[in-house]
Short mmCIF file of C-alpha atoms and ligand atoms in Angstrom, two decimals:
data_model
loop_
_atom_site.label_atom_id
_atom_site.label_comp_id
_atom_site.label_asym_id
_atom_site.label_seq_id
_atom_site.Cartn_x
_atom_site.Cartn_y
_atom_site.Cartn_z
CA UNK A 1 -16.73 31.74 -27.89
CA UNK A 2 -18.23 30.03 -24.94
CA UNK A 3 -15.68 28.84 -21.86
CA UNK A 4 -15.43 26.18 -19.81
CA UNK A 5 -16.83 26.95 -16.70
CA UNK A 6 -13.74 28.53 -14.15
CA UNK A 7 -12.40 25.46 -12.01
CA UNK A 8 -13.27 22.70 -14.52
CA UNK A 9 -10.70 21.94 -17.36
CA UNK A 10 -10.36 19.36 -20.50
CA UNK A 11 -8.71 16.26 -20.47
CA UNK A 12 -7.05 15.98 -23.91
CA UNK A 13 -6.30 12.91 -25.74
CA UNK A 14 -2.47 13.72 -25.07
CA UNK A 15 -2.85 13.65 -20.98
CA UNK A 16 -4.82 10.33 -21.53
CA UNK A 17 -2.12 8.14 -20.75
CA UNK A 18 -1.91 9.30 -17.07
CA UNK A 19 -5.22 8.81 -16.66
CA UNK A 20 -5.26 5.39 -18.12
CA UNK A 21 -2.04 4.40 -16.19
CA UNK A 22 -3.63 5.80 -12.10
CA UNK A 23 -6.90 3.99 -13.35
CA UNK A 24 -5.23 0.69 -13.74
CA UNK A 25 -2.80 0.72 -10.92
CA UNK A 26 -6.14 2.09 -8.88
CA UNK A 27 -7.82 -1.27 -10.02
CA UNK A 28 -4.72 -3.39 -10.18
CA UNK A 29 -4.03 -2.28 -6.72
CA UNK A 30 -7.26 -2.38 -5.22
CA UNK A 31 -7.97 -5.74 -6.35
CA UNK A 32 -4.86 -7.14 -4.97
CA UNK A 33 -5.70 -6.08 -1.40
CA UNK A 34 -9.88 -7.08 -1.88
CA UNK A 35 -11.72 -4.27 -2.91
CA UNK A 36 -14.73 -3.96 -5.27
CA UNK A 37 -15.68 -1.33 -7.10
CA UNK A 38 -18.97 1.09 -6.44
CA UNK A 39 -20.46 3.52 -8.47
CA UNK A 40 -22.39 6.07 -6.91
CA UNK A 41 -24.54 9.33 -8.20
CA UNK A 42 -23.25 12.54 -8.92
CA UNK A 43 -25.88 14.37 -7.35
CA UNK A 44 -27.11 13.30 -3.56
CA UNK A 45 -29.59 14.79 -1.23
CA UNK A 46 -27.78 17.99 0.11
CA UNK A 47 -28.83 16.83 3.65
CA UNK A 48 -26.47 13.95 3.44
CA UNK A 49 -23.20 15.85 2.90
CA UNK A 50 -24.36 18.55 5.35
CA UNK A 51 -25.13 15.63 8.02
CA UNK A 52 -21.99 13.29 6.95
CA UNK A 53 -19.21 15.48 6.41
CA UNK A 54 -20.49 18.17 8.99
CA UNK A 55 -21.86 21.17 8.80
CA UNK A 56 -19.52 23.18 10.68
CA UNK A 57 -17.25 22.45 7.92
CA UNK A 58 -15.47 24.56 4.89
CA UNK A 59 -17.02 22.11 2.41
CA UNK A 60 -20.81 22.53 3.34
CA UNK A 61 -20.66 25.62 4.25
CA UNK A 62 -18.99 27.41 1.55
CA UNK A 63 -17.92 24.81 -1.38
CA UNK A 64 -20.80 23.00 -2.21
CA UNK A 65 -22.63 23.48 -5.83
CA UNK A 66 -26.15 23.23 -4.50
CA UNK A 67 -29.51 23.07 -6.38
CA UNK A 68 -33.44 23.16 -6.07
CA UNK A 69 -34.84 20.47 -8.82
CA UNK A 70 -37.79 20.80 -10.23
CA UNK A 71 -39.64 19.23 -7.45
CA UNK A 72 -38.08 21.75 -4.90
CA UNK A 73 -36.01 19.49 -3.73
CA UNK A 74 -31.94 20.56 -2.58
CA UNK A 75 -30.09 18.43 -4.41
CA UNK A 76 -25.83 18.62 -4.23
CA UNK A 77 -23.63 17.63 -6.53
CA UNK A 78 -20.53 15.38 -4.42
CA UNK A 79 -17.97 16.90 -2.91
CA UNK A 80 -16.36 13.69 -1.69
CA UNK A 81 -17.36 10.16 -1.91
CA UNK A 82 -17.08 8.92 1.59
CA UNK A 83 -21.04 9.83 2.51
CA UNK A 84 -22.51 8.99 -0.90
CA UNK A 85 -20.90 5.62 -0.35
CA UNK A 86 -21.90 5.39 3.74
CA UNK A 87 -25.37 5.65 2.40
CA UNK A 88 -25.60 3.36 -0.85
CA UNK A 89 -24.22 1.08 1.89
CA UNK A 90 -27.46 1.41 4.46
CA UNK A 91 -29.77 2.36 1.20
CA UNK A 92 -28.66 -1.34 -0.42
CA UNK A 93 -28.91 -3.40 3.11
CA UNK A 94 -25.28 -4.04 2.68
CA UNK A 95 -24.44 -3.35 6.44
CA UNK A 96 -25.09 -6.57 7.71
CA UNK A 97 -23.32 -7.88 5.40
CA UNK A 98 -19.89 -10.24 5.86
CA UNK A 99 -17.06 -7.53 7.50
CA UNK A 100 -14.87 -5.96 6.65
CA UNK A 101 -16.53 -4.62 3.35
CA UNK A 102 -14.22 -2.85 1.29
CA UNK A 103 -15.01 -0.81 -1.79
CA UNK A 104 -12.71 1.70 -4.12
CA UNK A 105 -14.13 4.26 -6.42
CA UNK A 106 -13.31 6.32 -8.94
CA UNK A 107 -15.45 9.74 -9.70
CA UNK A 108 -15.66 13.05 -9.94
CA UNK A 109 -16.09 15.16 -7.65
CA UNK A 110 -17.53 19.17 -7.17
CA UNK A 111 -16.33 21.80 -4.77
CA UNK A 112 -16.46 26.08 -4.79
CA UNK A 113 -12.89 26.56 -4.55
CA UNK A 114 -10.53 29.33 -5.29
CA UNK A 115 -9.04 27.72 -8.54
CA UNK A 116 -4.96 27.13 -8.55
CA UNK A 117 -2.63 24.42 -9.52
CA UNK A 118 -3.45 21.28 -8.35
CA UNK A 119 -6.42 22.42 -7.14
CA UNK A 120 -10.01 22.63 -9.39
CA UNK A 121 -13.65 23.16 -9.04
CA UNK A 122 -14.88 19.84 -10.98
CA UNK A 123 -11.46 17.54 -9.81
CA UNK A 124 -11.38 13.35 -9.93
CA UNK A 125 -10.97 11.21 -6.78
CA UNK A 126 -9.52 7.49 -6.66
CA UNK A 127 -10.68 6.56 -2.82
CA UNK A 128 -11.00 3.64 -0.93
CA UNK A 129 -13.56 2.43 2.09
CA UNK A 130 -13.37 0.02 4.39
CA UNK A 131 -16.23 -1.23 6.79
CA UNK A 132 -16.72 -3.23 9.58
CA UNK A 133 -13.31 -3.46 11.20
CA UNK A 134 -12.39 -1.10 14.50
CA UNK A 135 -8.99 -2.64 14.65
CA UNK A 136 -5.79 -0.87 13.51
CA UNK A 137 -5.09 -3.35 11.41
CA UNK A 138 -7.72 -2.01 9.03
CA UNK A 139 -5.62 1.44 9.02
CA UNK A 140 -2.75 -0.50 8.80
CA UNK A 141 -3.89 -2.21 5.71
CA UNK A 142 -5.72 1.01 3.75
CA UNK A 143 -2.71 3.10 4.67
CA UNK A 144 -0.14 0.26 3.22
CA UNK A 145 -3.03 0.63 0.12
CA UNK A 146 -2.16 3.87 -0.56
CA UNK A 147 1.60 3.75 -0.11
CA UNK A 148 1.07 0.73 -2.50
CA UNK A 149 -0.64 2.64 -5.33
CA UNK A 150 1.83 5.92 -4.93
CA UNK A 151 5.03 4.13 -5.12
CA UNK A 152 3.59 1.39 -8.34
CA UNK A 153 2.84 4.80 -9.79
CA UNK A 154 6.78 5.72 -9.74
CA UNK A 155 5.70 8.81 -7.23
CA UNK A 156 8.95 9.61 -5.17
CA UNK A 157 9.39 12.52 -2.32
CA UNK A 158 6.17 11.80 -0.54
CA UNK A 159 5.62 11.82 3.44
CA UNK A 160 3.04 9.73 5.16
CA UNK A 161 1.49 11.98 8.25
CA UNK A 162 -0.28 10.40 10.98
CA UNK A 163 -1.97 11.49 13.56
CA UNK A 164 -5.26 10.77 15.80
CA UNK A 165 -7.63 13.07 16.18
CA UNK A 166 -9.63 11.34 19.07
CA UNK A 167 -13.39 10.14 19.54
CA UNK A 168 -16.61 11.43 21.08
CA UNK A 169 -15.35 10.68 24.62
CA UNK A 170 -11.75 12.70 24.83
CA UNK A 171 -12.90 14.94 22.02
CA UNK A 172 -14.94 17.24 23.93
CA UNK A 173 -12.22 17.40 27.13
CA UNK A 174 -9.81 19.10 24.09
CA UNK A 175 -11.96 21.42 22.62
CA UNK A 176 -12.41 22.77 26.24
CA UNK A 177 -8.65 23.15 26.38
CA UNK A 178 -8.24 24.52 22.81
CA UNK A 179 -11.07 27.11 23.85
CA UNK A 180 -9.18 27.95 27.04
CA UNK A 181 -5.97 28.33 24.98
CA UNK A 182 -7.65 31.01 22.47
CA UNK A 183 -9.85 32.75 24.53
CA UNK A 184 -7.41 35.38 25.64
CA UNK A 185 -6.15 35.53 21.87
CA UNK A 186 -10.18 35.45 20.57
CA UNK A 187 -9.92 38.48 18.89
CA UNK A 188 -6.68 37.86 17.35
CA UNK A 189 -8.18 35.21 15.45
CA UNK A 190 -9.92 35.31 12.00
CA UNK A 191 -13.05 35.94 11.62
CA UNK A 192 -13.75 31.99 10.28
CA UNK A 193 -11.64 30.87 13.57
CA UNK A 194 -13.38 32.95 15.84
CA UNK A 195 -16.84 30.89 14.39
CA UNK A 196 -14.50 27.83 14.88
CA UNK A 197 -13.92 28.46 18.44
CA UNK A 198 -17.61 28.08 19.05
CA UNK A 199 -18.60 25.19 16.31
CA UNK A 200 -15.26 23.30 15.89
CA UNK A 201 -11.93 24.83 17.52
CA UNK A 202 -9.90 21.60 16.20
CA UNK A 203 -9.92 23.34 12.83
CA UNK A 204 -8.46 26.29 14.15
CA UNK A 205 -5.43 24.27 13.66
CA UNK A 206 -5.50 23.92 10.29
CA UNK A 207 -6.39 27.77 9.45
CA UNK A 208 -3.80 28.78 6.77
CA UNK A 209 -4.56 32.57 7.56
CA UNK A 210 -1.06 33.82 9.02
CA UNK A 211 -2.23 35.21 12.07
CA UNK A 212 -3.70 32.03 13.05
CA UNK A 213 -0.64 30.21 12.60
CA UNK A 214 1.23 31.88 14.87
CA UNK A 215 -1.23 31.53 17.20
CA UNK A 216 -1.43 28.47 16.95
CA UNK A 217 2.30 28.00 18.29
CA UNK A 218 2.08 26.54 21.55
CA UNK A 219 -1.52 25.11 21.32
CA UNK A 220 -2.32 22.00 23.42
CA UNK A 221 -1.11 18.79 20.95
CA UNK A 222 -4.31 16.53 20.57
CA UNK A 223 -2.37 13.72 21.53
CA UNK A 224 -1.98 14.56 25.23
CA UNK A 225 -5.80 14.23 25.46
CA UNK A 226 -6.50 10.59 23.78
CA UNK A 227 -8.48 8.55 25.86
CA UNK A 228 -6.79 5.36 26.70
CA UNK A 229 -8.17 3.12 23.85
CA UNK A 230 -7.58 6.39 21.52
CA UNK A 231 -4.34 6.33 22.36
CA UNK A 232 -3.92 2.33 22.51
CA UNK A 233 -5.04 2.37 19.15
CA UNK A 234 -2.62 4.95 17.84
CA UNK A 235 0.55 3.31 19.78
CA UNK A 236 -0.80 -0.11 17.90
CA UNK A 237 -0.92 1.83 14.54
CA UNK A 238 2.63 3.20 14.31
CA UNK A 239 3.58 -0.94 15.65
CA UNK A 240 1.99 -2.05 12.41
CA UNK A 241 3.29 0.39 9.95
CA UNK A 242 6.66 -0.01 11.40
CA UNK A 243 6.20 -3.87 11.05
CA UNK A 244 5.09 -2.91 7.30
CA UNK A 245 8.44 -1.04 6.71
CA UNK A 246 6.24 2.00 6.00
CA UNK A 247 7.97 5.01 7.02
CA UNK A 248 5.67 7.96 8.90
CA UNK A 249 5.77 11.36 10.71
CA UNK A 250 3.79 12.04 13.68
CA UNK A 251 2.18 15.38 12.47
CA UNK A 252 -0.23 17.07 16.00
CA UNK A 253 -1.40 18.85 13.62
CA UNK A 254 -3.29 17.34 10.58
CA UNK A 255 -6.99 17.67 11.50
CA UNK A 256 -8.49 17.31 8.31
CA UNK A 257 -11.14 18.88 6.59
CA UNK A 258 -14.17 16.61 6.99
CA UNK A 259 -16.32 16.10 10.45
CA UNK A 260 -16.82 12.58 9.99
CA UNK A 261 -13.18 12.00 11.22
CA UNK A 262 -12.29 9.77 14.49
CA UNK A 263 -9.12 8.95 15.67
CA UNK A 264 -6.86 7.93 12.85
CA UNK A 265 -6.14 11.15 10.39
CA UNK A 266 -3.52 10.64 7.77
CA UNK A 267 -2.07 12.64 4.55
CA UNK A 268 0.60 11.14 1.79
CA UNK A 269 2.33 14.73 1.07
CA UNK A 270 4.64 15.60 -2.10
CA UNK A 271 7.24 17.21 -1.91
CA UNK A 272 7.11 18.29 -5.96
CA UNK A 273 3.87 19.91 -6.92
CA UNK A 274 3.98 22.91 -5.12
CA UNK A 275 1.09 24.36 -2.26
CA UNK A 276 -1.53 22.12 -2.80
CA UNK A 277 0.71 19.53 -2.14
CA UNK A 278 -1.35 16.43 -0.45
CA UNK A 279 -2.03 13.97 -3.09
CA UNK A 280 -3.83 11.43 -0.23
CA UNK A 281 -6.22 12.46 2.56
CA UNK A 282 -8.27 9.97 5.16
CA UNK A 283 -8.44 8.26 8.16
CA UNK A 284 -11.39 6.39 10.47
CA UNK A 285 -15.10 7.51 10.47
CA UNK A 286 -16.57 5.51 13.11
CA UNK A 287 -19.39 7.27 13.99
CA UNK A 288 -20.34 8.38 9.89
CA UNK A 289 -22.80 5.51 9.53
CA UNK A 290 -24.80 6.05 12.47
CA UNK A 291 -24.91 9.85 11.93
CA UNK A 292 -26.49 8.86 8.27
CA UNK A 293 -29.63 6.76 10.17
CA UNK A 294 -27.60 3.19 9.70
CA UNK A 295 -26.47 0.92 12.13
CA UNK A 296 -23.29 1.36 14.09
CA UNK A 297 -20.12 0.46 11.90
CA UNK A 298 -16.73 1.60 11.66
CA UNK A 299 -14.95 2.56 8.83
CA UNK A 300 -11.85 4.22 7.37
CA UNK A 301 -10.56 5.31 4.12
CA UNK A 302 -8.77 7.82 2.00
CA UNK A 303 -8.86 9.57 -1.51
CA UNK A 304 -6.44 10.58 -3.88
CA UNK A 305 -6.16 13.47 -6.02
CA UNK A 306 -5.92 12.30 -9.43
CA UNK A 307 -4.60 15.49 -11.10
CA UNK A 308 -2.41 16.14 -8.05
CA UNK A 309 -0.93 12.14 -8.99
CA UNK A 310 -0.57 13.42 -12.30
CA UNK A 311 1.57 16.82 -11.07
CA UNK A 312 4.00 14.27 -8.99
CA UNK A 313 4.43 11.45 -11.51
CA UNK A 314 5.12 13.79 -14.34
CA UNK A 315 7.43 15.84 -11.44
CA UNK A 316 8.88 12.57 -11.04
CA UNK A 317 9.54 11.50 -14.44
CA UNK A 318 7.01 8.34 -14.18
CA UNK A 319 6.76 6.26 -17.60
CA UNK A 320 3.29 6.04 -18.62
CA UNK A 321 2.53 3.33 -21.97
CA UNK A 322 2.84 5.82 -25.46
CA UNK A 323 -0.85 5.37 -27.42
CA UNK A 324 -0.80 2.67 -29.87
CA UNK A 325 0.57 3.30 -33.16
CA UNK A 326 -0.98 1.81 -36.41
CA UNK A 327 0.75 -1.55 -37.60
CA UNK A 328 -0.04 -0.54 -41.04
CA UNK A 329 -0.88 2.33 -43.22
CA UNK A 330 -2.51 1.29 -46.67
CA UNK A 331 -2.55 4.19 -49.30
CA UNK A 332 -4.97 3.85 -51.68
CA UNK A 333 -4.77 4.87 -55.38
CA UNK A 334 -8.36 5.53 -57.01
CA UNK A 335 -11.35 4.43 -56.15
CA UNK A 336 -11.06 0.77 -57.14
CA UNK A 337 -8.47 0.71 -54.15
CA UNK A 338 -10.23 2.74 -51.84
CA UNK A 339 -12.39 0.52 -51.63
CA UNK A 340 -10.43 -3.10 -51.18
CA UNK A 341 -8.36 -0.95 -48.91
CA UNK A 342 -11.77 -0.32 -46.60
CA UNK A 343 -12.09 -3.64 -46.52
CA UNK A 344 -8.18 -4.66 -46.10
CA UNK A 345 -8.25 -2.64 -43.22
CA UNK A 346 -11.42 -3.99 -41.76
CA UNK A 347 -10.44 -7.37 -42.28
CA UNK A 348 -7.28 -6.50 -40.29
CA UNK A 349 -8.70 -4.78 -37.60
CA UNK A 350 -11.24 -7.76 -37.07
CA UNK A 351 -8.10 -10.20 -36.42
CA UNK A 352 -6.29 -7.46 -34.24
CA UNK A 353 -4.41 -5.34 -36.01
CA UNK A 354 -4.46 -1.76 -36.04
CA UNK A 355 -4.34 -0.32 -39.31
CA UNK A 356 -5.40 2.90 -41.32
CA UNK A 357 -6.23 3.61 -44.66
CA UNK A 358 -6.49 7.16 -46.14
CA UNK A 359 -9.91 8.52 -46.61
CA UNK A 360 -9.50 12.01 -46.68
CA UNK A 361 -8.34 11.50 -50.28
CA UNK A 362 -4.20 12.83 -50.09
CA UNK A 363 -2.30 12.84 -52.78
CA UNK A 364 0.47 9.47 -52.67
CA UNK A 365 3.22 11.71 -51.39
CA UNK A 366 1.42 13.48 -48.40
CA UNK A 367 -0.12 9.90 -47.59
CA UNK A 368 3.05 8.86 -47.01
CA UNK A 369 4.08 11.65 -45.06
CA UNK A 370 1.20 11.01 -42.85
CA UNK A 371 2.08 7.67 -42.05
CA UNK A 372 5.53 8.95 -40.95
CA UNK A 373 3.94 10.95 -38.60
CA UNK A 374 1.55 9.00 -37.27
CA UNK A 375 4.46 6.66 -36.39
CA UNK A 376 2.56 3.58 -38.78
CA UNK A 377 5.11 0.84 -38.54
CA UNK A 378 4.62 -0.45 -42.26
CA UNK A 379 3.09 1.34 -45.28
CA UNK A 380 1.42 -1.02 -48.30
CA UNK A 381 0.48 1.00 -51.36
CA UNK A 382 -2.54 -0.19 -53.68
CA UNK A 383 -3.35 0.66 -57.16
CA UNK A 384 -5.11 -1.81 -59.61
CA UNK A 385 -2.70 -3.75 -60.84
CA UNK A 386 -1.64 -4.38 -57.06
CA UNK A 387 -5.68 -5.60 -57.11
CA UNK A 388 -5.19 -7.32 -60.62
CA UNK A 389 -2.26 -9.19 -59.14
CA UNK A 390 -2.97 -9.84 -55.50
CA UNK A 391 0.47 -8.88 -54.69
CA UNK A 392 1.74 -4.96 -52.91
CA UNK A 393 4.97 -3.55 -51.92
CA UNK A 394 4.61 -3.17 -47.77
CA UNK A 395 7.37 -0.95 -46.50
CA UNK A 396 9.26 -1.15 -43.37
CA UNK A 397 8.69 2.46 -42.29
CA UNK A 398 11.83 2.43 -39.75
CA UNK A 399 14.59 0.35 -41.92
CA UNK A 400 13.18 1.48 -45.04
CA UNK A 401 13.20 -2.49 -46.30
CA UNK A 402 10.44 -3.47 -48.97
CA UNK A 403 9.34 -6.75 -49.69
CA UNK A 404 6.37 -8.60 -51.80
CA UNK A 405 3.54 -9.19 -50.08
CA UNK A 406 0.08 -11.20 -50.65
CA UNK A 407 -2.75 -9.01 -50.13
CA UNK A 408 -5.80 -11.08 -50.39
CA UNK A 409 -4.79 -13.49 -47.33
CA UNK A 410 -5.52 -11.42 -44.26
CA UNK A 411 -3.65 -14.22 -41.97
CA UNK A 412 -0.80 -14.02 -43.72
CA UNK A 413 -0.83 -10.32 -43.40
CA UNK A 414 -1.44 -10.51 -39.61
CA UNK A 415 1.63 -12.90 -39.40
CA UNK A 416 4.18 -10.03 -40.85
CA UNK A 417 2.78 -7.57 -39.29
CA UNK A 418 2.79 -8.49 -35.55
P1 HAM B 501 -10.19 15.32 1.09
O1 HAM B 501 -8.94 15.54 1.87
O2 HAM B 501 -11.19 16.39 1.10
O3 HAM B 501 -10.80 13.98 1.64
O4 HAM B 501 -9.82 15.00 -0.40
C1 HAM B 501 -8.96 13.94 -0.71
C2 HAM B 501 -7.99 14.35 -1.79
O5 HAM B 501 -8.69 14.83 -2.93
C3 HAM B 501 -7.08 15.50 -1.41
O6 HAM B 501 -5.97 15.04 -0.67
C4 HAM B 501 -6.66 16.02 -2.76
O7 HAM B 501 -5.62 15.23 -3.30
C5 HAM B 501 -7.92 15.83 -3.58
N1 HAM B 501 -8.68 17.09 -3.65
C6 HAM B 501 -9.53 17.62 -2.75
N2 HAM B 501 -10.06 18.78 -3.18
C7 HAM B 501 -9.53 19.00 -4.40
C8 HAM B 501 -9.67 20.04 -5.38
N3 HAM B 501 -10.48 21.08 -5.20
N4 HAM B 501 -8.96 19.94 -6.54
C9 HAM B 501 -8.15 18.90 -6.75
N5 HAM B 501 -7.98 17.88 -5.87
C10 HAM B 501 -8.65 17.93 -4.71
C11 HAM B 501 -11.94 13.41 1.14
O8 HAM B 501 -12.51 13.77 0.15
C12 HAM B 501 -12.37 12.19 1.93
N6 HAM B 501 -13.64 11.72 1.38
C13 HAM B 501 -11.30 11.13 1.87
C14 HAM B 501 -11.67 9.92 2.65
C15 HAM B 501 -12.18 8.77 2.18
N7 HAM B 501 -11.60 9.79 3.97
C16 HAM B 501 -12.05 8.60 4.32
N8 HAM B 501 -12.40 7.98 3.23
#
């Protein structure tokens, strides 16, 4: 017996209704605030991940499924969508286009983790990007997005986290105090934090090893180093999403995972699905086009786990729509009515209606029984003098009423049954 590879699972027709209900309110959603849909590749040049979402970073250097084609070139499948869609952007000319540009995906994506609930090696994203626009309105508006699609999706017990994380020019004046702050601790530290310290001591802060934690109590808050527009823009933030009635914590310490990140950081977290418990990551990546070789042009965004959706709305008791049952199940007796009941069907499913016939050959009394379970609504048994007359029994499967029916006029069929 071969396995699925560890970190990748089935979806089976059962969870399917999940899927199809996030997909929809992703699109429904999206639409209604003005953004398109891209499709992007799997695979990328690895350089763009390892320049876009940093180098220094968890994901690049440890995560990412990497491969030599045949050409010897590194190729690496995505594990995000924020750079692949930064560079279809510059790759398609679409930078000078009208601003803001905004764009929603939905894709799979690939990353070497330790394997747990909510949390896989092949997992599916729902994001969102939005270019050209510097102001916090555009926060405002991807952030009300998100609340948006997590409440339509009946998802209660989340908390919206904010927090800015700076830019270039305050940046650099933390890290110095961050690095002043460990250094008499440096050995203390784990081994991945004392790299940090050097590379990136901002992600110190989001080390979950316990050690690190603790020392972590008492570190400098990034948010008594913004620069004065940094901080302008926050203060203008939290004005709109008060004026939106969206309710937020000021969390110091979401950093995020990803390098690209500048200024606004945010994270939707549940309450219900246990550890892995943020179900909506982003914030502003002003700086992620230029670093690709485009032009200079803001951006900001977020992504949603869509297993991690499906953990909270089932946690939640969210309706999703039941599959379709058939209208009508037509048992056929002999061969004669095998075959008018191939055709009945047809007909019926050419002017809308769902309907089975048997055709693994049951006897009468196990076709009915397999109607019942497949929840068919009526049941209309053939034999040939059924054919001879034109005329069949259908049954009401839930009242158990029967009446005559006319079997050779397919409009009059579609009339009773819907
Ligand atoms: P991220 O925080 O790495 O951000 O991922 C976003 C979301 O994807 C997470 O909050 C989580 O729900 C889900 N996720 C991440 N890794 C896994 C995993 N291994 N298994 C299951 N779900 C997972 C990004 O990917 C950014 N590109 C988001 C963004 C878009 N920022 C700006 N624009």
């Amino acid at each position: 017996m071969i396995q699925r590879p560890r970190g990748t699972f089935d979806i089976l027709p059962e969870e399917m209704p999940y899927w199809y209900k996030i997909e929809e309110t992703a699109r429904e959603v999206s639409a209604l605030y003005g953004f398109s849909e891209i499709r992007i590749p799997t695979f990328e040049a690895t350089e763009l991940f390892a320049r876009g979402v940093g180098d220094t970073t968890d994901v690049v250097q440890k995560e990412m499924y990497t491969f030599t084609d045949r050409e010897g070139r590194s190729l690496t499948l995505r594990p995000e969508g924020t750079a692949g869609v930064a560079r279809a952007l510059i790759e398609n000319g679409k930078c000078s286009d009208a601003m803001p540009l905004k764009l929603f995906y939905i894709i799979n994506c690939f990353r070497y983790e330790k394997p747990q609930a909510g949390r896989s090696r092949e997992f599916y994203q729902y994001g969102v990007e939005l270019f050209g626009s510097d102001s916090p309105a555009a926060d405002a508006t991807v952030i009300a997005l998100a609340n948006a699609v997590i409440s339509r999706l009946g998802i209660t017990g989340t908390e919206l986290q904010v927090n800015s994380i700076g830019c270039p020019s305050c940046r650099p004046e933390y890290h110095k105090k961050l690095r002043e702050f460990f250094a008499a601790n440096e050995e203390k530290l784990c081994p991945t934090c004392r790299e940090r310290l050097k590379t990136n001591p901002l992600r110190i802060l989001d080390c979950k090893n316990e050690d690190c934690i603790k020392l972590c109590e008492g570190a400098p808050k990034v948010l008594d180093s913004l620069c004065s527009p940094c901080a302008g823009h926050f203060e203008t933030l939290k004005k709109y999403l008060d004026a939106s009635g969206i309710a937020y914590t000021v969390n110091p310490k979401i950093v995020r995972g990803l390098d690209y990140y500048t200024r606004t950081v945010f994270e939707f977290i549940s309450d219900k699905i246990g550890a892995q418990s943020t179900i909506c990551g982003g914030g502003r990546y002003d700086g992620l086009i230029k670093q690709i070789g485009g032009p200079e042009l803001p951006g900001i965004g977020f992504a949603m786990g869509i297993t991690r959706l499906i953990l909270a709305m089932k946690a939640c008791g969210s309706e999703v729509e039941e599959p379709m049952a058939p209208s009508l199940y037509i048992a056929p007796l002999g061969e004669r009515a095998q075959l008018y009941a191939l055709k009945l069907s047809a007909g019926l499913k050419e002017a809308g209606i769902y309907s089975e016939c048997d055709i693994v050959g049951r006897s009468l009394k196990s076709q009915m029984k397999y109607a019942d379970k497949i929840g068919a609504k009526y049941t209309l048994i053939l034999g040939d003098a059924e054919i001879d007359t034109g005329r069949a029994i259908l049954k009401n499967m839930q009242t158990g009423e029967q009446s005559e029916v006319g079997v050779s006029d397919i409009d009059a069929l579609r009339r009773l049954l819907s």
